[in-house]
Amino acid sequence: DAGVIQSPRHEVTEMGQEVTLRCKPISGHDYLFWYRQTMMRGLELLIYFNNNVPIDDSGMPEDRFSAKMPNASFSTLKIQPSEPRDSAVYFCASGRGYEQYFGPGTRLTVT
Amino acid sequence: TQLLEQSPQFLSIQEGENLTVYCNSSSVFSSLQWYRQEPGEGPVLLVTVVTGGEVKKLKRLTFQFGDARKDSSLHITAAQPGDTGLYLCAGARGNTDKLIFGTGTRLQVFP
């Protein structure tokens, strides 16, 4: 069974551009989480969904960030417009209950 | 405010040595997990502990959940270079489904 799939693995963009990160969770998992990891702040939860419904988006930094889960097998995290301080590794994780399985991450660099 | 503090932050040891990583909080957690993350990859779940005082063993790794469910430790016996990575504890509180991740311990085991 395939794990959590994220794309792209690396993204380099210029400040002000729109960035879309994609995630395919493990089939059968009803929770999906988006995290951001930096050296300074560690691993931070941005938003999570249960059965495709956003449950808690209190970790989303500001209105420039948005996330959707149109169906059980796909989710996106969008940043518009992007800023250099958004540079980080973004992880998607899926799970059932409290155990989470992480994807390989998307390394985002905003210049 | 970081709810889960890990110590030490960095640890460099020789192959064959023993080590202990600590995860401390002033808050009570309903469950606690340990993850290991290797460079360029997402965190991988090692273990989940749910009962105060619980001890779980995974080969050379021993995990303990504090009696008051506020702290945890990870002990590695006879460390090997393959144990190198970032170790993260993560706690769940109450009925919420989201995890709070610790500050992380970066372990380097030299051959």
PDB file of C-alpha atoms in Angstrom:
ATOM      1  CA  ASP A   1       0.000   0.000   0.000  1.00  0.00           C
ATOM      2  CA  ALA A   2       1.397   3.392  -0.997  1.00  0.00           C
ATOM      3  CA  GLY A   3       2.092   5.903   1.713  1.00  0.00           C
ATOM      4  CA  VAL A   4       1.125   9.560   1.737  1.00  0.00           C
ATOM      5  CA  ILE A   5       2.073  11.162  -1.562  1.00  0.00           C
ATOM      6  CA  GLN A   6       3.038  14.815  -1.843  1.00  0.00           C
ATOM      7  CA  SER A   7       3.874  16.926  -4.847  1.00  0.00           C
ATOM      8  CA  PRO A   8       5.966  18.680  -5.805  1.00  0.00           C
ATOM      9  CA  ARG A   9       8.929  17.552  -3.675  1.00  0.00           C
ATOM     10  CA  HIS A  10      10.715  20.844  -4.256  1.00  0.00           C
ATOM     11  CA  GLU A  11       9.342  24.231  -5.224  1.00  0.00           C
ATOM     12  CA  VAL A  12      11.285  27.415  -5.836  1.00  0.00           C
ATOM     13  CA  THR A  13       9.261  30.518  -6.541  1.00  0.00           C
ATOM     14  CA  GLU A  14       9.526  34.260  -6.424  1.00  0.00           C
ATOM     15  CA  MET A  15       7.899  36.433  -3.820  1.00  0.00           C
ATOM     16  CA  GLY A  16       4.336  37.309  -4.762  1.00  0.00           C
ATOM     17  CA  GLN A  17       3.671  34.163  -6.766  1.00  0.00           C
ATOM     18  CA  GLU A  18       0.949  31.653  -5.955  1.00  0.00           C
ATOM     19  CA  VAL A  19       2.093  28.269  -4.667  1.00  0.00           C
ATOM     20  CA  THR A  20      -0.043  25.123  -4.540  1.00  0.00           C
ATOM     21  CA  LEU A  21       1.049  22.033  -2.633  1.00  0.00           C
ATOM     22  CA  ARG A  22      -0.723  18.725  -3.160  1.00  0.00           C
ATOM     23  CA  CYS A  23      -1.343  15.685  -1.019  1.00  0.00           C
ATOM     24  CA  LYS A  24      -2.850  12.248  -1.525  1.00  0.00           C
ATOM     25  CA  PRO A  25      -3.542  10.563   1.823  1.00  0.00           C
ATOM     26  CA  ILE A  26      -3.435   6.859   2.551  1.00  0.00           C
ATOM     27  CA  SER A  27      -6.653   5.198   1.414  1.00  0.00           C
ATOM     28  CA  GLY A  28      -9.074   4.617   4.282  1.00  0.00           C
ATOM     29  CA  HIS A  29      -7.618   7.276   6.554  1.00  0.00           C
ATOM     30  CA  ASP A  30     -10.228   9.800   7.635  1.00  0.00           C
ATOM     31  CA  TYR A  31      -7.886  12.434   9.044  1.00  0.00           C
ATOM     32  CA  LEU A  32      -5.574  14.687   7.048  1.00  0.00           C
ATOM     33  CA  PHE A  33      -3.104  17.144   8.549  1.00  0.00           C
ATOM     34  CA  TRP A  34      -0.922  19.893   7.054  1.00  0.00           C
ATOM     35  CA  TYR A  35       2.271  20.836   8.928  1.00  0.00           C
ATOM     36  CA  ARG A  36       5.115  23.269   8.387  1.00  0.00           C
ATOM     37  CA  GLN A  37       8.653  22.576   9.642  1.00  0.00           C
ATOM     38  CA  THR A  38      11.446  25.104  10.104  1.00  0.00           C
ATOM     39  CA  MET A  39      14.614  25.065  12.131  1.00  0.00           C
ATOM     40  CA  MET A  40      13.418  27.976  14.229  1.00  0.00           C
ATOM     41  CA  ARG A  41       9.871  26.866  14.997  1.00  0.00           C
ATOM     42  CA  GLY A  42      10.018  23.084  14.606  1.00  0.00           C
ATOM     43  CA  LEU A  43       6.966  21.186  13.370  1.00  0.00           C
ATOM     44  CA  GLU A  44       3.782  23.264  13.464  1.00  0.00           C
ATOM     45  CA  LEU A  45       0.254  22.103  12.693  1.00  0.00           C
ATOM     46  CA  LEU A  46      -1.422  24.395  10.171  1.00  0.00           C
ATOM     47  CA  ILE A  47      -4.821  22.769   9.644  1.00  0.00           C
ATOM     48  CA  TYR A  48      -6.484  19.393   9.818  1.00  0.00           C
ATOM     49  CA  PHE A  49      -9.517  17.734   8.245  1.00  0.00           C
ATOM     50  CA  ASN A  50     -11.790  14.913   9.369  1.00  0.00           C
ATOM     51  CA  ASN A  51     -13.836  13.228   6.641  1.00  0.00           C
ATOM     52  CA  ASN A  52     -12.907  16.078   4.270  1.00  0.00           C
ATOM     53  CA  VAL A  53     -14.223  18.763   6.640  1.00  0.00           C
ATOM     54  CA  PRO A  54     -11.795  21.330   8.114  1.00  0.00           C
ATOM     55  CA  ILE A  55     -11.819  20.923  11.896  1.00  0.00           C
ATOM     56  CA  ASP A  56      -9.133  23.276  13.164  1.00  0.00           C
ATOM     57  CA  ASP A  57      -7.350  25.930  11.103  1.00  0.00           C
ATOM     58  CA  SER A  58      -6.034  27.927  14.054  1.00  0.00           C
ATOM     59  CA  GLY A  59      -2.464  27.222  12.965  1.00  0.00           C
ATOM     60  CA  MET A  60      -2.824  28.832   9.551  1.00  0.00           C
ATOM     61  CA  PRO A  61      -0.509  31.854   9.733  1.00  0.00           C
ATOM     62  CA  GLU A  62      -2.665  34.343   7.881  1.00  0.00           C
ATOM     63  CA  ASP A  63      -5.190  34.810   5.127  1.00  0.00           C
ATOM     64  CA  ARG A  64      -2.571  34.171   2.487  1.00  0.00           C
ATOM     65  CA  PHE A  65      -2.817  30.474   3.384  1.00  0.00           C
ATOM     66  CA  SER A  66      -5.795  28.331   2.416  1.00  0.00           C
ATOM     67  CA  ALA A  67      -6.423  24.584   2.329  1.00  0.00           C
ATOM     68  CA  LYS A  68      -9.056  22.439   0.695  1.00  0.00           C
ATOM     69  CA  MET A  69     -10.013  18.799   0.674  1.00  0.00           C
ATOM     70  CA  PRO A  70     -12.528  18.272  -2.140  1.00  0.00           C
ATOM     71  CA  ASN A  71     -12.599  14.499  -1.654  1.00  0.00           C
ATOM     72  CA  ALA A  72     -11.139  11.746   0.501  1.00  0.00           C
ATOM     73  CA  SER A  73      -8.140  11.226  -1.745  1.00  0.00           C
ATOM     74  CA  PHE A  74      -6.869  14.737  -2.369  1.00  0.00           C
ATOM     75  CA  SER A  75      -5.985  17.919  -0.541  1.00  0.00           C
ATOM     76  CA  THR A  76      -4.251  21.177  -1.448  1.00  0.00           C
ATOM     77  CA  LEU A  77      -2.490  23.882   0.517  1.00  0.00           C
ATOM     78  CA  LYS A  78      -2.274  27.193  -1.291  1.00  0.00           C
ATOM     79  CA  ILE A  79      -0.203  30.258  -0.486  1.00  0.00           C
ATOM     80  CA  GLN A  80      -1.124  33.447  -2.326  1.00  0.00           C
ATOM     81  CA  PRO A  81       0.874  35.641  -2.457  1.00  0.00           C
ATOM     82  CA  SER A  82       3.981  33.853  -1.215  1.00  0.00           C
ATOM     83  CA  GLU A  83       6.644  35.591   0.881  1.00  0.00           C
ATOM     84  CA  PRO A  84      10.259  34.652   1.727  1.00  0.00           C
ATOM     85  CA  ARG A  85       9.253  33.861   5.328  1.00  0.00           C
ATOM     86  CA  ASP A  86       7.028  31.064   3.987  1.00  0.00           C
ATOM     87  CA  SER A  87      10.157  29.114   3.055  1.00  0.00           C
ATOM     88  CA  ALA A  88       9.950  25.800   4.926  1.00  0.00           C
ATOM     89  CA  VAL A  89       9.236  22.114   4.472  1.00  0.00           C
ATOM     90  CA  TYR A  90       5.515  21.432   4.311  1.00  0.00           C
ATOM     91  CA  PHE A  91       4.266  17.997   5.354  1.00  0.00           C
ATOM     92  CA  CYS A  92       0.966  16.303   4.821  1.00  0.00           C
ATOM     93  CA  ALA A  93      -0.004  13.467   7.167  1.00  0.00           C
ATOM     94  CA  SER A  94      -2.990  11.152   7.269  1.00  0.00           C
ATOM     95  CA  GLY A  95      -4.305   8.830   9.924  1.00  0.00           C
ATOM     96  CA  ARG A  96      -7.058   7.081  11.785  1.00  0.00           C
ATOM     97  CA  GLY A  97      -7.412   8.183  15.394  1.00  0.00           C
ATOM     98  CA  TYR A  98      -4.280   9.710  16.850  1.00  0.00           C
ATOM     99  CA  GLU A  99      -1.599   7.886  14.859  1.00  0.00           C
ATOM    100  CA  GLN A 100      -0.347   9.889  11.905  1.00  0.00           C
ATOM    101  CA  TYR A 101       1.619   8.864   8.831  1.00  0.00           C
ATOM    102  CA  PHE A 102       3.635  11.551   7.139  1.00  0.00           C
ATOM    103  CA  GLY A 103       4.431  12.154   3.509  1.00  0.00           C
ATOM    104  CA  PRO A 104       7.957  12.992   2.310  1.00  0.00           C
ATOM    105  CA  GLY A 105       7.274  16.730   2.381  1.00  0.00           C
ATOM    106  CA  THR A 106       7.552  19.626  -0.055  1.00  0.00           C
ATOM    107  CA  ARG A 107      10.557  21.890   0.370  1.00  0.00           C
ATOM    108  CA  LEU A 108       9.414  25.402  -0.515  1.00  0.00           C
ATOM    109  CA  THR A 109      11.857  28.207  -1.185  1.00  0.00           C
ATOM    110  CA  VAL A 110      10.505  31.690  -1.819  1.00  0.00           C
ATOM    111  CA  THR A 111      13.093  34.141  -3.133  1.00  0.00           C
TER     112      THR A 111
ATOM    113  CA  THR B   1       4.629  28.717  24.268  1.00  0.00           C
ATOM    114  CA  GLN B   2       6.162  25.303  23.631  1.00  0.00           C
ATOM    115  CA  LEU B   3       4.162  22.728  25.548  1.00  0.00           C
ATOM    116  CA  LEU B   4       6.594  19.860  25.018  1.00  0.00           C
ATOM    117  CA  GLU B   5      10.260  20.456  25.757  1.00  0.00           C
ATOM    118  CA  GLN B   6      12.802  17.862  24.711  1.00  0.00           C
ATOM    119  CA  SER B   7      16.298  17.455  26.070  1.00  0.00           C
ATOM    120  CA  PRO B   8      18.974  17.330  25.063  1.00  0.00           C
ATOM    121  CA  GLN B   9      18.542  19.359  21.905  1.00  0.00           C
ATOM    122  CA  PHE B  10      21.612  17.792  20.284  1.00  0.00           C
ATOM    123  CA  LEU B  11      23.443  14.561  21.059  1.00  0.00           C
ATOM    124  CA  SER B  12      26.583  13.162  19.412  1.00  0.00           C
ATOM    125  CA  ILE B  13      27.775   9.774  20.590  1.00  0.00           C
ATOM    126  CA  GLN B  14      29.880   6.818  19.525  1.00  0.00           C
ATOM    127  CA  GLU B  15      28.427   3.568  18.307  1.00  0.00           C
ATOM    128  CA  GLY B  16      27.695   1.234  21.213  1.00  0.00           C
ATOM    129  CA  GLU B  17      26.876   3.921  23.769  1.00  0.00           C
ATOM    130  CA  ASN B  18      23.558   4.190  25.563  1.00  0.00           C
ATOM    131  CA  LEU B  19      21.463   7.362  25.624  1.00  0.00           C
ATOM    132  CA  THR B  20      18.226   8.779  26.970  1.00  0.00           C
ATOM    133  CA  VAL B  21      16.073  11.514  25.462  1.00  0.00           C
ATOM    134  CA  TYR B  22      13.518  13.315  27.593  1.00  0.00           C
ATOM    135  CA  CYS B  23      10.187  14.899  26.717  1.00  0.00           C
ATOM    136  CA  ASN B  24       8.687  17.108  29.421  1.00  0.00           C
ATOM    137  CA  SER B  25       5.558  19.175  29.873  1.00  0.00           C
ATOM    138  CA  SER B  26       3.516  20.831  32.586  1.00  0.00           C
ATOM    139  CA  SER B  27       0.365  19.616  30.824  1.00  0.00           C
ATOM    140  CA  VAL B  28      -1.307  16.217  30.941  1.00  0.00           C
ATOM    141  CA  PHE B  29      -1.580  14.258  27.706  1.00  0.00           C
ATOM    142  CA  SER B  30      -4.044  11.500  26.883  1.00  0.00           C
ATOM    143  CA  SER B  31      -1.419   9.783  24.738  1.00  0.00           C
ATOM    144  CA  LEU B  32       2.114  10.386  23.647  1.00  0.00           C
ATOM    145  CA  GLN B  33       4.005   9.291  20.563  1.00  0.00           C
ATOM    146  CA  TRP B  34       7.612   9.167  19.459  1.00  0.00           C
ATOM    147  CA  TYR B  35       8.696   9.739  15.872  1.00  0.00           C
ATOM    148  CA  ARG B  36      12.055   9.546  14.103  1.00  0.00           C
ATOM    149  CA  GLN B  37      12.786  11.758  11.123  1.00  0.00           C
ATOM    150  CA  GLU B  38      15.679  11.273   8.724  1.00  0.00           C
ATOM    151  CA  PRO B  39      16.984  14.029   6.431  1.00  0.00           C
ATOM    152  CA  GLY B  40      14.721  14.679   3.459  1.00  0.00           C
ATOM    153  CA  GLU B  41      11.899  12.534   4.805  1.00  0.00           C
ATOM    154  CA  GLY B  42       8.821  12.899   6.951  1.00  0.00           C
ATOM    155  CA  PRO B  43       8.627  11.765  10.580  1.00  0.00           C
ATOM    156  CA  VAL B  44       7.986   8.042  11.050  1.00  0.00           C
ATOM    157  CA  LEU B  45       5.929   6.825  13.986  1.00  0.00           C
ATOM    158  CA  LEU B  46       7.885   4.596  16.385  1.00  0.00           C
ATOM    159  CA  VAL B  47       5.489   4.040  19.276  1.00  0.00           C
ATOM    160  CA  THR B  48       2.348   5.254  21.029  1.00  0.00           C
ATOM    161  CA  VAL B  49       1.948   5.150  24.824  1.00  0.00           C
ATOM    162  CA  VAL B  50      -1.406   5.813  26.449  1.00  0.00           C
ATOM    163  CA  THR B  51      -1.256   4.660  30.081  1.00  0.00           C
ATOM    164  CA  GLY B  52       0.603   6.452  32.872  1.00  0.00           C
ATOM    165  CA  GLY B  53       3.686   4.424  33.812  1.00  0.00           C
ATOM    166  CA  GLU B  54       3.549   2.401  30.608  1.00  0.00           C
ATOM    167  CA  VAL B  55       6.805   1.005  29.258  1.00  0.00           C
ATOM    168  CA  LYS B  56       7.157  -0.230  25.688  1.00  0.00           C
ATOM    169  CA  LYS B  57      10.172  -1.846  24.082  1.00  0.00           C
ATOM    170  CA  LEU B  58      11.025  -1.848  20.402  1.00  0.00           C
ATOM    171  CA  LYS B  59      14.241  -3.852  19.949  1.00  0.00           C
ATOM    172  CA  ARG B  60      16.950  -1.602  21.447  1.00  0.00           C
ATOM    173  CA  LEU B  61      14.534   1.275  22.126  1.00  0.00           C
ATOM    174  CA  THR B  62      12.634   1.587  25.411  1.00  0.00           C
ATOM    175  CA  PHE B  63       9.845   4.130  25.778  1.00  0.00           C
ATOM    176  CA  GLN B  64       8.292   5.190  29.061  1.00  0.00           C
ATOM    177  CA  PHE B  65       5.254   7.348  29.792  1.00  0.00           C
ATOM    178  CA  GLY B  66       5.366   9.159  33.124  1.00  0.00           C
ATOM    179  CA  ASP B  67       2.941   8.170  35.871  1.00  0.00           C
ATOM    180  CA  ALA B  68       1.241  11.577  35.676  1.00  0.00           C
ATOM    181  CA  ARG B  69       1.201  11.472  31.853  1.00  0.00           C
ATOM    182  CA  LYS B  70       3.130  14.742  31.644  1.00  0.00           C
ATOM    183  CA  ASP B  71       6.477  13.389  30.497  1.00  0.00           C
ATOM    184  CA  SER B  72       8.129  10.596  28.569  1.00  0.00           C
ATOM    185  CA  SER B  73      11.559   9.200  27.879  1.00  0.00           C
ATOM    186  CA  LEU B  74      13.229   7.269  25.107  1.00  0.00           C
ATOM    187  CA  HIS B  75      16.235   5.115  25.958  1.00  0.00           C
ATOM    188  CA  ILE B  76      18.424   3.596  23.258  1.00  0.00           C
ATOM    189  CA  THR B  77      20.776   0.766  24.177  1.00  0.00           C
ATOM    190  CA  ALA B  78      23.968   0.212  22.184  1.00  0.00           C
ATOM    191  CA  ALA B  79      23.284   2.969  19.669  1.00  0.00           C
ATOM    192  CA  GLN B  80      24.097   2.326  16.018  1.00  0.00           C
ATOM    193  CA  PRO B  81      24.745   4.747  13.141  1.00  0.00           C
ATOM    194  CA  GLY B  82      21.328   3.785  11.765  1.00  0.00           C
ATOM    195  CA  ASP B  83      19.750   5.396  14.831  1.00  0.00           C
ATOM    196  CA  THR B  84      20.907   8.805  13.606  1.00  0.00           C
ATOM    197  CA  GLY B  85      18.051  11.249  13.074  1.00  0.00           C
ATOM    198  CA  LEU B  86      15.699  13.764  14.631  1.00  0.00           C
ATOM    199  CA  TYR B  87      13.581  12.302  17.432  1.00  0.00           C
ATOM    200  CA  LEU B  88      10.259  13.998  18.095  1.00  0.00           C
ATOM    201  CA  CYS B  89       7.779  13.393  20.852  1.00  0.00           C
ATOM    202  CA  ALA B  90       4.155  14.376  20.238  1.00  0.00           C
ATOM    203  CA  GLY B  91       1.247  14.533  22.635  1.00  0.00           C
ATOM    204  CA  ALA B  92      -2.506  14.468  22.250  1.00  0.00           C
ATOM    205  CA  ARG B  93      -4.645  16.325  24.780  1.00  0.00           C
ATOM    206  CA  GLY B  94      -8.160  15.451  25.830  1.00  0.00           C
ATOM    207  CA  ASN B  95     -10.565  14.644  23.048  1.00  0.00           C
ATOM    208  CA  THR B  96      -8.754  16.606  20.376  1.00  0.00           C
ATOM    209  CA  ASP B  97      -7.356  14.724  17.416  1.00  0.00           C
ATOM    210  CA  LYS B  98      -4.380  16.975  16.861  1.00  0.00           C
ATOM    211  CA  LEU B  99      -0.854  16.392  18.116  1.00  0.00           C
ATOM    212  CA  ILE B 100       1.492  18.873  19.738  1.00  0.00           C
ATOM    213  CA  PHE B 101       5.058  18.153  18.706  1.00  0.00           C
ATOM    214  CA  GLY B 102       8.079  18.591  20.918  1.00  0.00           C
ATOM    215  CA  THR B 103      11.129  20.688  20.170  1.00  0.00           C
ATOM    216  CA  GLY B 104      13.089  17.686  18.903  1.00  0.00           C
ATOM    217  CA  THR B 105      16.382  15.953  19.721  1.00  0.00           C
ATOM    218  CA  ARG B 106      18.913  15.620  16.949  1.00  0.00           C
ATOM    219  CA  LEU B 107      20.977  12.452  17.441  1.00  0.00           C
ATOM    220  CA  GLN B 108      24.217  11.659  15.616  1.00  0.00           C
ATOM    221  CA  VAL B 109      25.804   8.250  16.152  1.00  0.00           C
ATOM    222  CA  PHE B 110      29.362   7.916  14.858  1.00  0.00           C
ATOM    223  CA  PRO B 111      30.804   4.542  13.829  1.00  0.00           C
TER     224      PRO B 111
END
